[in-house]
Tab-separated table of C-alpha atoms and ligand atoms in Angstrom:
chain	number	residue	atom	x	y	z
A	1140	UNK	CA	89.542	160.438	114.141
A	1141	UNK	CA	87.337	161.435	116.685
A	1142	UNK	CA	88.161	162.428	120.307
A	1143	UNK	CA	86.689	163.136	123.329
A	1144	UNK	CA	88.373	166.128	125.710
A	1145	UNK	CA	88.326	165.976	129.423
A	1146	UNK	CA	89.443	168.186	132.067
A	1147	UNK	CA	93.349	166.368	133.290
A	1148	UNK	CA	91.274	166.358	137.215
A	1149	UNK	CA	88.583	164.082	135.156
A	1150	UNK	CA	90.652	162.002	133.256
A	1151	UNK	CA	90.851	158.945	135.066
A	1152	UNK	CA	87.321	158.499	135.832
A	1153	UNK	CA	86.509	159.368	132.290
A	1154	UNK	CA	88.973	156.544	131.009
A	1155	UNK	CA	87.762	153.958	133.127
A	1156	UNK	CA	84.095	154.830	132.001
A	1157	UNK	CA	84.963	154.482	128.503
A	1158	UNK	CA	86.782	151.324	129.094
A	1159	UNK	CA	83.756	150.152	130.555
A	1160	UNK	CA	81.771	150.916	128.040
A	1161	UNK	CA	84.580	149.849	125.513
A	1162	UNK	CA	84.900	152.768	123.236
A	1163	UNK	CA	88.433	153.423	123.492
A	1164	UNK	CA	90.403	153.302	120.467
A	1165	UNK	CA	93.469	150.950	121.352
A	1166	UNK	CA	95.042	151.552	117.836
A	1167	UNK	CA	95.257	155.659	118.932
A	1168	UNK	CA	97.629	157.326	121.148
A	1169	UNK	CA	95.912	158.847	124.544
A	1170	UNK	CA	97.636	162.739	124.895
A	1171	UNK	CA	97.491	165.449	126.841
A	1172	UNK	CA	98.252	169.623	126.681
A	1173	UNK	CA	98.154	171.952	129.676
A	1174	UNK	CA	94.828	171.667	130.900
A	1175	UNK	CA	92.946	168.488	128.820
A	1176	UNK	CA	93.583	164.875	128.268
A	1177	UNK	CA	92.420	163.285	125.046
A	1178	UNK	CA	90.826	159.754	124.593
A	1179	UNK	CA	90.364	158.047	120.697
A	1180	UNK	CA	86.997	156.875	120.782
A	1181	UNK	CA	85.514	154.017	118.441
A	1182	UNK	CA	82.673	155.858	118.008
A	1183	UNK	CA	81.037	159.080	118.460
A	1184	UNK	CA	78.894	158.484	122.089
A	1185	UNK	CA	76.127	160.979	123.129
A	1186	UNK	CA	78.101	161.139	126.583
A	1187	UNK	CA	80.757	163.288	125.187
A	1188	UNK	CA	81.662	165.823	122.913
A	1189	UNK	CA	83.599	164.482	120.321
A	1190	UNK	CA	86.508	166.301	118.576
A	1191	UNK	CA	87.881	165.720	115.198
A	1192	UNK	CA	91.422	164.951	115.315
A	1193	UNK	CA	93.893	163.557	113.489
A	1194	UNK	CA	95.523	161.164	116.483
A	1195	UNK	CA	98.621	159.277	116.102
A	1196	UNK	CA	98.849	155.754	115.704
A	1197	UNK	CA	100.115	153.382	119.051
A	1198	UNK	CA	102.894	151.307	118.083
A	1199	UNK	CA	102.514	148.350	120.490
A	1200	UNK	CA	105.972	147.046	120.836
A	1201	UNK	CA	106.865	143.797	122.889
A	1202	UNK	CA	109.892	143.512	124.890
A	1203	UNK	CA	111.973	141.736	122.461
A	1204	UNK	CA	111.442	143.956	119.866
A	1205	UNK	CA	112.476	147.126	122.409
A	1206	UNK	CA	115.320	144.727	123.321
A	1207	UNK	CA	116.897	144.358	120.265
A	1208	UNK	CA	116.701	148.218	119.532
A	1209	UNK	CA	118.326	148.691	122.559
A	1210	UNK	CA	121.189	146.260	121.710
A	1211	UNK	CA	123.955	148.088	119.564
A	1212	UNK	CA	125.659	144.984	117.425
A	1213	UNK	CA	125.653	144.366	113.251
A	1214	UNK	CA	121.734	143.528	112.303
A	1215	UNK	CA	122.280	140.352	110.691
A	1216	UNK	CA	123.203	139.233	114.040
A	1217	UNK	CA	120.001	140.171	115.804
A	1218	UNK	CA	118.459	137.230	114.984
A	1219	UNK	CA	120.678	135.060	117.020
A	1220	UNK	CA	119.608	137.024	120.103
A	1221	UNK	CA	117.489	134.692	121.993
A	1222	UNK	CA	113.439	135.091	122.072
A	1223	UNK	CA	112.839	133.228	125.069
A	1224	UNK	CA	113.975	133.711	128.503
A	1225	UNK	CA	113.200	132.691	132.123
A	1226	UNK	CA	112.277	135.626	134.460
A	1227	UNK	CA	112.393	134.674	138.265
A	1228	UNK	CA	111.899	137.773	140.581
A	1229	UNK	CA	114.025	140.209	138.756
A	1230	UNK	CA	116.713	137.641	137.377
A	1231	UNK	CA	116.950	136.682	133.766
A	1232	UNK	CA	118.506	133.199	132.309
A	1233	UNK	CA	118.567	132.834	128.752
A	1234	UNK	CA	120.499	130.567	126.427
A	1235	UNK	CA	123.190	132.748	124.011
A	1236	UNK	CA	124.483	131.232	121.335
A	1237	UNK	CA	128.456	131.476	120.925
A	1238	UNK	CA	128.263	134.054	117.993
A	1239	UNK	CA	127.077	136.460	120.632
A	1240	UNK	CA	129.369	135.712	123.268
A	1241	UNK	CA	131.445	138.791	122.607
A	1242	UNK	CA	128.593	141.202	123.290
A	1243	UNK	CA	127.484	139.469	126.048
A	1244	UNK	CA	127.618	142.716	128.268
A	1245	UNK	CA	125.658	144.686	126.168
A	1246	UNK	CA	123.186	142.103	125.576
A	1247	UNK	CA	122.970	141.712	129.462
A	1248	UNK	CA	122.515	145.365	129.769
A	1249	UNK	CA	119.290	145.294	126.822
A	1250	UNK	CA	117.687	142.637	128.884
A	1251	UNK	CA	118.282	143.934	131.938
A	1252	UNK	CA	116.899	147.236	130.959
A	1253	UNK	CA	113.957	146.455	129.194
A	1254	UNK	CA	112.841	143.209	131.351
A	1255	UNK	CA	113.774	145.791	135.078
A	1256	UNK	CA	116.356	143.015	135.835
A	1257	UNK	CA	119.008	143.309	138.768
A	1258	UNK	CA	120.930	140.423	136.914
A	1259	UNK	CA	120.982	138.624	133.886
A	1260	UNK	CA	122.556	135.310	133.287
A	1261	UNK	CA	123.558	132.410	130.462
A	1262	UNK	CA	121.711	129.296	131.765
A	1263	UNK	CA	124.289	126.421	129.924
A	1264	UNK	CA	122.232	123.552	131.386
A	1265	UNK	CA	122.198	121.671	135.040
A	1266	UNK	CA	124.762	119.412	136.056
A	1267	UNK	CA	125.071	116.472	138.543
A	1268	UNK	CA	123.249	115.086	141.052
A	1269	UNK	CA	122.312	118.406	143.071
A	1270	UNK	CA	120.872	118.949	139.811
A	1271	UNK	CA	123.138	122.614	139.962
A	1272	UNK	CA	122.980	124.534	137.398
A	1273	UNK	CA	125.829	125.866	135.303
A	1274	UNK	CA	125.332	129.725	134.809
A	1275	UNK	CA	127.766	133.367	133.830
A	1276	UNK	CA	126.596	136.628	134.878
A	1277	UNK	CA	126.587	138.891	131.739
A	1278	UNK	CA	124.761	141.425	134.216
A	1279	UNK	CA	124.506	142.409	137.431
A	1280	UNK	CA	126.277	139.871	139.794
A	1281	UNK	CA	123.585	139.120	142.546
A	1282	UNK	CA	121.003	136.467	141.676
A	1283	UNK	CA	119.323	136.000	144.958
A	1284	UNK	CA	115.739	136.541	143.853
A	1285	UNK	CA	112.403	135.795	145.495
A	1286	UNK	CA	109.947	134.430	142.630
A	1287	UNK	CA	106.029	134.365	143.381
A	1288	UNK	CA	104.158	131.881	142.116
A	1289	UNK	CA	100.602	130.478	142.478
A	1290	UNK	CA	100.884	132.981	145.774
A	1291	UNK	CA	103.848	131.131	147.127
A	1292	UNK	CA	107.144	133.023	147.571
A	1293	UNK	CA	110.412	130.499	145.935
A	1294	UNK	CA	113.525	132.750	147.526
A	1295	UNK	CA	116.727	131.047	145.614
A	1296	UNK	CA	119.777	131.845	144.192
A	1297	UNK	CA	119.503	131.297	140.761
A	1298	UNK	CA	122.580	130.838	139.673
A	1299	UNK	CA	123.239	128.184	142.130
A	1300	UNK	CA	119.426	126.298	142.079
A	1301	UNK	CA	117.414	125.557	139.432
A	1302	UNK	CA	113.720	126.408	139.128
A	1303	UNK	CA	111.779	124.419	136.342
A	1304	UNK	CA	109.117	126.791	134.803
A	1305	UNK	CA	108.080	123.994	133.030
A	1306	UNK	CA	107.121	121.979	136.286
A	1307	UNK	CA	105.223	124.830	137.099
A	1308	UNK	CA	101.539	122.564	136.536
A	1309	UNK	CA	102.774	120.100	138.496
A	1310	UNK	CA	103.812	122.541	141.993
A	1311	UNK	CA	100.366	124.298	141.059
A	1312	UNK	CA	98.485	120.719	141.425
A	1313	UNK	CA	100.178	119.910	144.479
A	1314	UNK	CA	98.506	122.739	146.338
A	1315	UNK	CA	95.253	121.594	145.259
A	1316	UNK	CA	95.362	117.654	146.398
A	1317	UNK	CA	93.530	116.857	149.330
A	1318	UNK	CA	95.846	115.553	151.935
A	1319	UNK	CA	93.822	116.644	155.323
A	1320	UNK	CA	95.388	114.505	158.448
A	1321	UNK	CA	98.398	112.731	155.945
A	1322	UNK	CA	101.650	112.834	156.618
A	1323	UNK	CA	104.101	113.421	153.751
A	1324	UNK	CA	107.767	112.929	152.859
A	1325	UNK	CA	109.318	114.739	150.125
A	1326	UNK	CA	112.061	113.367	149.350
A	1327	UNK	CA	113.871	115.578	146.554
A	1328	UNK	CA	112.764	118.720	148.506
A	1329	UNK	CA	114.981	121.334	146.821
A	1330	UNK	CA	114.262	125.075	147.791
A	1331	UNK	CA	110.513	123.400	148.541
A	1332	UNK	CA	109.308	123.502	145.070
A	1333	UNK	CA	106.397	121.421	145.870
A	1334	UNK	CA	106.326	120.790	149.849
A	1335	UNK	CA	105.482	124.710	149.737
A	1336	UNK	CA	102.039	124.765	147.894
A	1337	UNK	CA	101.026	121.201	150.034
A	1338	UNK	CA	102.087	123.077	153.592
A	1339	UNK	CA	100.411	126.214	152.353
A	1340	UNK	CA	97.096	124.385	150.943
A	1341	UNK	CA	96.503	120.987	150.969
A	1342	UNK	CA	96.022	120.506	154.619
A	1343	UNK	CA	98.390	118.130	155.526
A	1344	UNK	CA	99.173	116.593	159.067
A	1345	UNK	CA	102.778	116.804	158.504
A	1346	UNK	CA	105.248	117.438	155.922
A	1347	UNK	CA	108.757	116.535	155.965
A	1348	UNK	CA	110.869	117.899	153.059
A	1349	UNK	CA	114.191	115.816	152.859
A	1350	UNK	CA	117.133	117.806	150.811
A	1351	UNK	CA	121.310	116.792	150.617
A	1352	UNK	CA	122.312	119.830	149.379
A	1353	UNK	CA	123.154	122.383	152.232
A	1354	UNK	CA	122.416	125.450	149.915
A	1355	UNK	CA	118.986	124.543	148.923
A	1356	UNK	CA	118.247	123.451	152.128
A	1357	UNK	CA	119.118	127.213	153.247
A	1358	UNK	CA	116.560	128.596	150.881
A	1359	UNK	CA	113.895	125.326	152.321
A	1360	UNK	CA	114.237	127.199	155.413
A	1361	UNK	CA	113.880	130.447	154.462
A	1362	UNK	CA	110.932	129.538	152.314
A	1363	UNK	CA	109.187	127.919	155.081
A	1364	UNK	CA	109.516	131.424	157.191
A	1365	UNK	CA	108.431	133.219	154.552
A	1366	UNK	CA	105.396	131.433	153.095
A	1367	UNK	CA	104.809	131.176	157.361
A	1368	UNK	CA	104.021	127.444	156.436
A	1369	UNK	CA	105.135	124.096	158.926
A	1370	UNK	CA	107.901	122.176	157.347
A	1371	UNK	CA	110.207	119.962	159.120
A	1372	UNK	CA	113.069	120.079	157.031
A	1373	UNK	CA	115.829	117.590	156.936
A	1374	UNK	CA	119.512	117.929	155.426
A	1375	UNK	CA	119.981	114.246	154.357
A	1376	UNK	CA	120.297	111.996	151.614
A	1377	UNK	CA	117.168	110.602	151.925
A	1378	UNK	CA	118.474	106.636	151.569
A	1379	UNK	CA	120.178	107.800	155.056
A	1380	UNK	CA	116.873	108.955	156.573
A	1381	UNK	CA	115.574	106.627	158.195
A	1382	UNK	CA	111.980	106.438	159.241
A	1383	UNK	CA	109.552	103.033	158.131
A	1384	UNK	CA	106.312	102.789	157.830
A	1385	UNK	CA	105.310	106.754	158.358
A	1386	UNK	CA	104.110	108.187	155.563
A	1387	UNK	CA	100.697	108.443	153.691
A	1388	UNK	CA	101.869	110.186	150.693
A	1389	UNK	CA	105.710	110.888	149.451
A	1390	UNK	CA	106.901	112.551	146.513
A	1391	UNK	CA	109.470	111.847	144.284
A	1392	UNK	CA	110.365	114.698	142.442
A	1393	UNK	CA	113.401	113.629	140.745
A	1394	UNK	CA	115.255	112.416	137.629
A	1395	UNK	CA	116.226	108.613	137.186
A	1396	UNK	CA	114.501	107.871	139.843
A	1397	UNK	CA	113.997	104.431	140.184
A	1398	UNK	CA	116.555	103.766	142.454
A	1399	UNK	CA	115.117	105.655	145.153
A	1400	UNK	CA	111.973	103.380	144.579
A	1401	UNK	CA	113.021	101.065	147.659
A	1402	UNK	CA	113.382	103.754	149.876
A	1403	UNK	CA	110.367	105.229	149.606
A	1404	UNK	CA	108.840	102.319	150.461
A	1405	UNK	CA	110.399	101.904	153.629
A	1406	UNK	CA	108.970	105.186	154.137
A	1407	UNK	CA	105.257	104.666	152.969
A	1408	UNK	CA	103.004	103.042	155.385
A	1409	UNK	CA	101.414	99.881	154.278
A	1410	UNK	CA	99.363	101.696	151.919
A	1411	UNK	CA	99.694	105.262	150.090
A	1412	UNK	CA	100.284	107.388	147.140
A	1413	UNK	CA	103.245	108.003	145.740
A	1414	UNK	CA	103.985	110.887	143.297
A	1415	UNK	CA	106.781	109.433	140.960
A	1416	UNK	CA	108.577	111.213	138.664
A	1417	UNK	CA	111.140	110.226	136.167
A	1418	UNK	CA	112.741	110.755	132.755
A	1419	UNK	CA	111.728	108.318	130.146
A	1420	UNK	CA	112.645	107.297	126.733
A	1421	UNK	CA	110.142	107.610	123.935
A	1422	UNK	CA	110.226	103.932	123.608
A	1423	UNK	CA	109.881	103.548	127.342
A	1424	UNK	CA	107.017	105.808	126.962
A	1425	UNK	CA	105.330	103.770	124.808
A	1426	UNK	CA	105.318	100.366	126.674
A	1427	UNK	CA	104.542	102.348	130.049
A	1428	UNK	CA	102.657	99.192	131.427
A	1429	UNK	CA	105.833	97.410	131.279
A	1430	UNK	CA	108.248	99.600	132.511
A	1431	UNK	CA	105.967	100.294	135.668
A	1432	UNK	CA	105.608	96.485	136.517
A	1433	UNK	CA	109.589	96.708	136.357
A	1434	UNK	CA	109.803	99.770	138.742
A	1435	UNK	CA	107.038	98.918	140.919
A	1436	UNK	CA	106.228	95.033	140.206
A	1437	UNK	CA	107.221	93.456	143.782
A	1438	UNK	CA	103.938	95.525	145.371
A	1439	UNK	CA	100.130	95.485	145.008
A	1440	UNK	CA	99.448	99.145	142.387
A	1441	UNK	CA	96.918	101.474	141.076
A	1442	UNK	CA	97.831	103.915	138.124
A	1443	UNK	CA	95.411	106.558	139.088
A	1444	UNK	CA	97.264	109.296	137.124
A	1445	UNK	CA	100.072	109.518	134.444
A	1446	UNK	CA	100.793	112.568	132.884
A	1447	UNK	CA	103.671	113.686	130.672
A	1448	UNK	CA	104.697	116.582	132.229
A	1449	UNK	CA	107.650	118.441	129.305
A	1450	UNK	CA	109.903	117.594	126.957
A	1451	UNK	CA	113.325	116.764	128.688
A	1452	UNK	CA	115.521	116.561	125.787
A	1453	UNK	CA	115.142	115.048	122.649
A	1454	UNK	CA	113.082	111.760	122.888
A	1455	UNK	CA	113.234	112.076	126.598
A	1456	UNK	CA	110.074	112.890	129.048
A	1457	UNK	CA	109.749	113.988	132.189
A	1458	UNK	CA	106.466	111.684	133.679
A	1459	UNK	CA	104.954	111.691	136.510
A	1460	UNK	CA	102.705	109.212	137.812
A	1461	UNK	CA	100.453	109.110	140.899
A	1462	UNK	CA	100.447	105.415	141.983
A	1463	UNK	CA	98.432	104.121	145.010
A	1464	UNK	CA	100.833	101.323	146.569
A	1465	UNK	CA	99.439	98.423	149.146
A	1466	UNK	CA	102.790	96.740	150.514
A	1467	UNK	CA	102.228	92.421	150.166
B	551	SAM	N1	111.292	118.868	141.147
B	551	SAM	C1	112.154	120.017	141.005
B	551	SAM	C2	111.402	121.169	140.316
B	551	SAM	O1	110.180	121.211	140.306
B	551	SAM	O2	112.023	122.102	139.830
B	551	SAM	C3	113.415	119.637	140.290
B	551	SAM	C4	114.268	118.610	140.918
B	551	SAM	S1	115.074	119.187	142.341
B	551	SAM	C5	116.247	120.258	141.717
B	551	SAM	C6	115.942	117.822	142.924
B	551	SAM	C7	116.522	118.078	144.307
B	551	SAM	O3	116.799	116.840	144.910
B	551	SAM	C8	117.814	118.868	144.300
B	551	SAM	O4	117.687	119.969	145.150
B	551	SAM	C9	118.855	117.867	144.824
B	551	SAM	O5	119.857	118.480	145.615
B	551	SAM	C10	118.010	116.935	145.641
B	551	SAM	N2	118.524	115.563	145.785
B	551	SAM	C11	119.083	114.783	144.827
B	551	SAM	N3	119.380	113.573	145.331
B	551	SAM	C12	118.987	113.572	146.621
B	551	SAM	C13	119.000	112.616	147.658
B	551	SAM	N4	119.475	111.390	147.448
B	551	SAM	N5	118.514	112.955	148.876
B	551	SAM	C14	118.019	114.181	149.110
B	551	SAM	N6	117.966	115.160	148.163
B	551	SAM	C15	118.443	114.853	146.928
């Protein structure tokens, strides 16, 4: 296998040249003695002095794999550890089935490890209105996290507030709509999931983030400080908040949210967009035409975007649509 020696002083320089020129070996192990470092090369290059050496092989290992080493329980139950997780700041959720639950702790303790999490948590689903979800700390106990995304920082407890990584397209797209000199209502705000990336980059007038559950709203206002962004923020049920005719754009980021629909159109000004989303059937799905004439039938509409956002649950979909409304 051949090698090339450099002085330790050298060896960054020297790496970054052959990365460059990409004739490092990634299937070798980089090592060092004393005085030298020692690179697996591809190929012998003029550049260098090449050594013959018989290098040992890299064992790339992902983080599962480290995690279930790491884990001390019976082998034929490994395979019930779970393969996916959600990482926000340095919190972990992850689903465990209930032939783990007595090794919770050291299952906590692997993830924790391996992943450089403070806590680690069983996410068991959200519940309720407030959309809370249900969680147990099987590490750690403090899951007040601040999770960048898209350059915006979400601070949250999360084992008090969801965060949907699977809305994450949708808070990304929000950022890049142009609403110079609108005014906007959200009316689901949350911890600001998507009134963040608007205040922070689409150039709005005003946004006013509506939110009825006093912990999220603390994290709304702590977002808004720091992402240094203008927010007014409102604790309110929105169908108690009452402003008419105001706003050019308003977004709905909710579940069954239909009933809302009448609200936010005392909100809208005669015309606007609204960004609507909702949980739908498969069969609902299907006939969309229909089932927006039903939500949305009593005004003048434009479909100018509908998008299946995730799976929900099993023939369920989260949708959003971006419908241009001009009140009759
Ligand atoms: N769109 C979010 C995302 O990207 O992750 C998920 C939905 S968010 C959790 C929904 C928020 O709406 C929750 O914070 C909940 O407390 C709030 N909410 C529910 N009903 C409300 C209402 N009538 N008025 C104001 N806020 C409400």
């Amino acid at each position: 296998m051949p090698y090339i020696r450099t002085e330790k002083h050298n060896a960054e320089k020297i790496r970054l040249d052959l990365l460059k020129k990409k004739i490092l070996d990634p299937n070798f192990q980089i090592f060092s003695d004393d005085d030298f470092v020692y690179f697996p090369v591809i190929k012998n290059y003029l550049d260098y002095d090449i050594l013959p050496i018989n290098g040992k092989l890299r064992i790339h290992e992902n983080p599962y794999e480290k995690i279930l080493k790491l884990i001390d329980i019976d082998d034929d139950l490994k395979k019930y550890v779970p393969k996916h997780w959600e990482k926000y700041g340095d919190v972990v959720l992850l689903q465990l089935p209930y032939k783990l639950y007595n090794y919770k702790g050291k299952i906590g303790e692997a993830f924790a490890k391996i992943l450089h999490a403070k806590s680690v948590l069983i996410y068991k689903g959200v519940k309720g209105e407030l959309r809370i979800p249900d969680t147990e700390f099987i590490y750690g106990n403090d899951a007040i996290t601040v999770h960048i995304e898209n350059g915006i920082y979400y601070k949250f407890d999360a084992s008090r507030i969801m965060f949907s990584s699977g809305n994450v397209d949708e808070r990304i797209r929000m950022g890049k709509i142009d609403a110079s000199g609108e005014k906007i209502i959200d009316m689901f705000a949350g911890i600001g999931y998507f009134s963040l990336p608007i205040a922070k980059y689409a150039f709005p007038d005003e946004v006013i983030s509506i939110e009825m559950n006093p912990e999220s709203f603390f994290y709304l206002n702590e977002n808004v400080k720091l992402n240094d962004v203008k927010i007014k923020t409102i604790l309110s049920d929105n169908r108690d908040f009452y402003v008419s005719n105001y706003a050019d754009r308003i977004i709905m980021g909710y579940i069954k949210t239909e009933e809302f629909v009448p609200y936010a159109m005392k909100m809208l000004k005669n015309k606007g967009m609204i960004h609507y989303h909702d949980t739908w059937t498969t069969e609902e799905l299907n006939n969309k035409e229909i089932k927006v004439m039903e939500i949305f039938g009593d005004y003048i509409y434009d479909i100018k975007r509908f998008h299946v956002l995730k799976s929900y649950a099993p023939h369920i979909w989260h949708v959003v649509l971006d419908i241009k409304i001009r009140k009759v």
